[in-house]
XYZ file of C-alpha atoms in Angstrom:
149
model
C 68.579 91.994 86.191
C 65.735 94.505 86.117
C 65.457 93.860 89.900
C 68.977 94.848 90.509
C 68.802 98.059 88.314
C 65.625 99.014 90.321
C 67.338 98.580 93.863
C 70.193 100.835 92.664
C 67.583 103.564 91.490
C 65.984 103.353 95.030
C 69.500 103.668 96.569
C 70.116 106.730 94.585
C 67.109 108.282 95.713
C 67.608 107.301 99.166
C 71.300 108.180 99.851
C 71.667 110.799 96.945
C 74.684 108.949 95.191
C 75.055 106.530 92.245
C 76.497 102.961 92.126
C 79.251 104.365 90.065
C 79.979 106.877 93.165
C 79.660 104.201 95.969
C 82.251 102.094 93.709
C 84.517 104.767 93.963
C 85.415 103.656 97.533
C 87.492 100.891 97.354
C 88.442 98.580 100.216
C 92.051 98.860 99.569
C 91.961 102.680 99.445
C 94.612 104.276 102.144
C 93.032 106.397 104.696
C 95.797 106.657 107.470
C 99.544 106.049 107.325
C 102.250 105.745 109.769
C 103.830 108.970 108.214
C 102.124 112.276 106.779
C 99.628 114.463 108.305
C 97.331 112.080 109.787
C 100.113 109.876 111.332
C 98.168 110.550 114.755
C 95.251 108.733 113.660
C 97.622 105.568 112.791
C 99.450 105.493 115.953
C 96.281 105.678 117.755
C 94.556 102.770 115.205
C 97.736 100.722 114.521
C 96.595 97.460 116.141
C 93.916 97.307 113.234
C 96.802 97.221 110.600
C 96.889 93.832 109.024
C 100.203 92.275 109.370
C 102.557 91.482 106.176
C 103.961 88.261 104.963
C 106.926 89.229 107.468
C 104.764 89.582 110.457
C 105.307 93.423 110.133
C 102.368 96.546 109.810
C 102.715 98.110 106.588
C 102.240 101.463 108.104
C 99.045 102.033 106.104
C 95.470 101.551 107.313
C 93.110 101.066 104.657
C 89.323 101.553 104.507
C 88.445 97.709 104.714
C 91.078 97.383 107.882
C 89.175 100.636 109.513
C 85.728 98.881 109.202
C 86.739 96.657 112.426
C 86.977 99.529 114.542
C 84.352 99.807 116.772
C 85.530 101.919 119.673
C 88.374 104.146 120.210
C 90.109 106.102 123.433
C 91.303 109.507 122.845
C 93.877 110.605 125.720
C 96.690 113.347 126.047
C 99.008 110.853 124.703
C 97.090 110.375 121.466
C 97.971 113.483 119.752
C 94.375 113.835 118.307
C 93.172 117.262 118.546
C 90.022 117.242 116.454
C 87.664 114.518 115.131
C 87.363 115.393 111.848
C 88.921 112.412 110.468
C 86.074 110.135 112.348
C 84.051 109.818 109.253
C 86.476 107.138 108.207
C 85.541 104.811 110.957
C 82.214 103.807 109.496
C 81.398 101.266 112.363
C 82.417 103.353 115.286
C 80.284 102.668 118.148
C 82.027 104.027 121.152
C 84.464 106.698 121.830
C 86.292 107.140 124.980
C 87.670 110.496 126.069
C 90.447 110.808 128.875
C 91.927 113.881 130.038
C 91.682 115.915 126.685
C 90.678 119.476 125.793
C 88.708 119.626 122.434
C 87.467 122.863 120.879
C 84.428 120.517 119.793
C 83.203 117.497 118.518
C 82.663 117.976 114.975
C 82.792 114.916 113.131
C 80.742 112.426 115.309
C 77.626 113.670 113.467
C 78.612 111.457 110.583
C 78.950 108.216 112.540
C 75.830 106.537 111.836
C 76.561 103.419 114.604
C 78.036 106.069 117.418
C 75.832 105.776 120.446
C 78.114 106.127 123.298
C 80.454 108.915 124.450
C 82.579 108.862 127.670
C 84.284 111.726 128.999
C 86.388 111.718 131.917
C 88.363 114.841 133.093
C 87.862 115.913 129.585
C 86.538 119.458 128.144
C 84.745 120.215 125.323
C 84.376 124.031 124.354
C 81.651 123.732 121.764
C 79.425 120.751 120.836
C 76.726 122.696 119.139
C 76.798 120.796 115.776
C 75.808 117.687 117.528
C 72.416 118.661 118.828
C 70.318 117.898 115.579
C 68.660 114.668 116.475
C 71.805 112.542 117.589
C 70.861 110.731 120.559
C 73.877 109.434 122.396
C 74.423 107.687 125.726
C 76.991 110.320 127.413
C 78.557 109.266 130.722
C 80.395 112.024 132.502
C 82.441 110.941 135.528
C 84.969 112.761 137.825
C 86.450 110.916 140.525
C 87.817 113.221 143.326
C 89.766 111.603 145.929
C 90.668 113.559 149.047
C 94.143 113.771 149.989
C 94.602 112.005 153.336
C 97.366 113.347 155.605
């Protein structure tokens, strides 16, 4: 038992929070719902919503369900205007942006597993918060097809 206590002490020193604080984040915690202010995020990630006994989505994405998300595609139809909620996607590795205009990509700096960003016909006005030590594989591609007469 002493070893476990020592492990928690070391964890607190490393990450700055206690075991009690870690336990506050329950797997069943509601993160996004189909109604409310984060409904665009729910719609984007609805395929991760576990089916209930009737085979339907319950309209709620929990912290546990979101742990399965490792890539997302944000496009003009997604309704996502900022990335401030991405911290909830703890295992996110890849983000694909398709034809969106964003003021910034604030929020990606809190994603420990993110290593791939792809921008296609996308404008990001300010990316300054993400210059502090984070290394990403960034693919920027544009395909220009001439009009044939």
